[in-house]
mmCIF file of C-alpha atoms in Angstrom:
data_model
loop_
_atom_site.group_PDB
_atom_site.id
_atom_site.type_symbol
_atom_site.label_atom_id
_atom_site.label_comp_id
_atom_site.label_asym_id
_atom_site.label_seq_id
_atom_site.Cartn_x
_atom_site.Cartn_y
_atom_site.Cartn_z
ATOM 1 C CA MET V 1 -20.583 -60.258 30.169
ATOM 2 C CA HIS V 2 -17.605 -61.011 32.433
ATOM 3 C CA ASP V 3 -15.761 -62.570 29.521
ATOM 4 C CA ARG V 4 -15.943 -59.312 27.499
ATOM 5 C CA VAL V 5 -14.767 -57.231 30.443
ATOM 6 C CA TRP V 6 -11.780 -59.532 30.999
ATOM 7 C CA LYS V 7 -10.863 -59.441 27.293
ATOM 8 C CA LYS V 8 -11.014 -55.624 27.219
ATOM 9 C CA THR V 9 -9.080 -55.315 30.485
ATOM 10 C CA GLY V 10 -6.437 -57.768 29.285
ATOM 11 C CA THR V 11 -6.062 -55.962 25.968
ATOM 12 C CA LEU V 12 -5.797 -52.576 27.676
ATOM 13 C CA THR V 13 -3.193 -53.914 30.125
ATOM 14 C CA LEU V 14 -1.126 -55.380 27.294
ATOM 15 C CA MET V 15 -1.237 -52.101 25.344
ATOM 16 C CA MET V 16 -0.224 -50.054 28.389
ATOM 17 C CA THR V 17 2.655 -52.413 29.202
ATOM 18 C CA ALA V 18 3.941 -52.227 25.624
ATOM 19 C CA ALA V 19 3.747 -48.408 25.700
ATOM 20 C CA VAL V 20 5.667 -48.180 28.979
ATOM 21 C CA LEU V 21 8.388 -50.543 27.765
ATOM 22 C CA THR V 22 8.717 -48.691 24.471
ATOM 23 C CA LEU V 23 8.906 -45.280 26.124
ATOM 24 C CA SER V 24 11.416 -46.370 28.763
ATOM 25 C CA ALA V 25 13.642 -48.031 26.156
ATOM 26 C CA SER V 26 13.618 -45.032 23.848
ATOM 27 C CA ALA V 27 14.151 -42.604 26.721
ATOM 28 C CA PHE V 28 17.300 -44.496 27.759
ATOM 29 C CA ALA V 29 18.630 -44.820 24.194
ATOM 30 C CA GLY V 30 20.327 -41.424 23.713
ATOM 31 C CA THR V 31 24.121 -41.123 23.623
ATOM 32 C CA PRO V 32 25.655 -39.376 26.635
ATOM 33 C CA ARG V 33 28.054 -36.441 26.225
ATOM 34 C CA LEU V 34 31.608 -36.622 27.496
ATOM 35 C CA GLY V 35 32.107 -34.344 30.458
ATOM 36 C CA ALA V 36 35.121 -33.354 32.482
ATOM 37 C CA GLY V 37 38.078 -35.672 32.952
ATOM 38 C CA CYS V 38 37.733 -37.914 29.899
ATOM 39 C CA GLY V 39 40.779 -36.281 28.271
ATOM 40 C CA ALA V 40 41.440 -34.383 25.055
ATOM 41 C CA GLY V 41 40.317 -36.359 22.015
ATOM 42 C CA ALA V 42 38.205 -38.842 24.007
ATOM 43 C CA SER V 43 35.367 -40.597 22.162
ATOM 44 C CA ILE V 44 32.211 -42.481 23.058
ATOM 45 C CA VAL V 45 29.994 -45.060 21.321
ATOM 46 C CA GLY V 46 26.743 -46.476 22.663
ATOM 47 C CA SER V 47 23.833 -45.077 24.628
ATOM 48 C CA ASP V 48 22.889 -44.053 28.157
ATOM 49 C CA ALA V 49 22.229 -47.758 28.796
ATOM 50 C CA GLY V 50 25.703 -48.943 27.814
ATOM 51 C CA GLY V 51 28.701 -48.289 25.649
ATOM 52 C CA LYS V 52 32.429 -47.664 25.543
ATOM 53 C CA VAL V 53 34.560 -44.605 26.143
ATOM 54 C CA THR V 54 38.061 -44.347 24.723
ATOM 55 C CA LEU V 55 39.931 -41.973 26.989
ATOM 56 C CA GLY V 56 41.862 -39.071 25.561
ATOM 57 C CA THR V 57 45.112 -37.395 26.575
ATOM 58 C CA GLY V 58 45.286 -36.096 30.133
ATOM 59 C CA SER V 59 42.344 -38.183 31.352
ATOM 60 C CA GLY V 60 41.284 -38.380 34.982
ATOM 61 C CA VAL V 61 37.914 -39.038 36.604
ATOM 62 C CA CYS V 62 35.641 -39.249 33.538
ATOM 63 C CA THR V 63 32.064 -37.934 33.655
ATOM 64 C CA LEU V 64 29.371 -38.930 31.155
ATOM 65 C CA ILE V 65 26.339 -36.651 30.976
ATOM 66 C CA PHE V 66 23.195 -38.647 30.172
ATOM 67 C CA SER V 67 21.059 -37.567 27.224
ATOM 68 C CA GLY V 68 18.036 -37.279 29.538
ATOM 69 C CA THR V 69 17.161 -36.791 33.179
ATOM 70 C CA TYR V 70 15.864 -39.911 34.867
ATOM 71 C CA THR V 71 13.504 -40.356 37.811
ATOM 72 C CA ASN V 72 16.062 -42.482 39.681
ATOM 73 C CA ALA V 73 19.816 -42.538 39.291
ATOM 74 C CA PRO V 74 20.519 -45.600 37.081
ATOM 75 C CA ALA V 75 22.386 -48.573 38.539
ATOM 76 C CA CYS V 76 25.661 -48.720 36.592
ATOM 77 C CA THR V 77 28.863 -50.743 36.404
ATOM 78 C CA ALA V 78 32.040 -50.009 34.465
ATOM 79 C CA MET V 79 35.243 -51.822 33.595
ATOM 80 C CA ASN V 80 38.569 -50.678 32.207
ATOM 81 C CA GLU V 81 38.919 -53.203 29.396
ATOM 82 C CA THR V 82 42.455 -52.308 28.324
ATOM 83 C CA ASN V 83 43.965 -51.126 31.645
ATOM 84 C CA GLY V 84 47.204 -49.962 30.043
ATOM 85 C CA GLY V 85 47.770 -53.460 28.630
ATOM 86 C CA ALA V 86 47.159 -55.264 31.938
ATOM 87 C CA GLN V 87 44.147 -57.399 32.873
ATOM 88 C CA ALA V 88 40.710 -55.723 32.836
ATOM 89 C CA VAL V 89 39.736 -54.115 36.130
ATOM 90 C CA ALA V 90 36.419 -52.960 37.591
ATOM 91 C CA ALA V 91 35.938 -49.219 37.827
ATOM 92 C CA GLY V 92 34.383 -47.212 40.620
ATOM 93 C CA VAL V 93 31.171 -45.516 39.511
ATOM 94 C CA LYS V 94 28.803 -42.943 40.930
ATOM 95 C CA THR V 95 25.507 -41.990 39.300
ATOM 96 C CA THR V 96 22.973 -39.230 39.605
ATOM 97 C CA THR V 97 19.796 -38.725 37.605
ATOM 98 C CA THR V 98 21.846 -36.801 35.016
ATOM 99 C CA GLN V 99 25.347 -38.299 34.924
ATOM 100 C CA LEU V 100 27.713 -41.211 35.425
ATOM 101 C CA THR V 101 31.148 -40.597 36.942
ATOM 102 C CA VAL V 102 33.781 -43.303 36.415
ATOM 103 C CA ALA V 103 37.047 -43.487 38.363
ATOM 104 C CA VAL V 104 39.677 -46.188 38.008
ATOM 105 C CA PRO V 105 43.459 -46.285 37.541
ATOM 106 C CA TRP V 106 44.000 -46.024 33.791
ATOM 107 C CA ALA V 107 46.231 -44.782 31.067
ATOM 108 C CA ASP V 108 45.344 -42.339 28.325
ATOM 109 C CA GLY V 109 43.789 -44.259 25.436
ATOM 110 C CA ASP V 110 42.273 -47.007 27.608
ATOM 111 C CA THR V 111 38.740 -48.197 26.814
ATOM 112 C CA ILE V 112 36.136 -48.028 29.572
ATOM 113 C CA ALA V 113 33.002 -50.157 29.069
ATOM 114 C CA TYR V 114 29.887 -49.204 31.038
ATOM 115 C CA LEU V 115 26.433 -50.702 31.519
ATOM 116 C CA CYS V 116 23.495 -48.942 33.184
ATOM 117 C CA THR V 117 20.053 -50.181 34.150
ATOM 118 C CA MET V 118 17.143 -47.865 34.728
ATOM 119 C CA TYR V 119 14.602 -48.686 37.439
#
């Protein structure tokens, strides 16, 4: 009797874990929109979880608006990969449940790589 209960409980636990992982991965998979400060003609590739922004003309503090609203503000990092031709430099980031704001010294056209983890 105990053996059947453990098998059913184990199967149910496995199914619930798979569902949670699938839902959290798909919920974090949308592409964010470019908000204020990314510059005219800026572009983005990737998802809420990570990607790259190529800054446009007249860029400043760049805001990415997540495709969804999350329970907790994701933990994010960002790096200016091109840095106007100089060595890559870490960027300052601030997150909320709906957006990522990235600030670093950069030149128009630089590429900013970001990586976010949901918890």
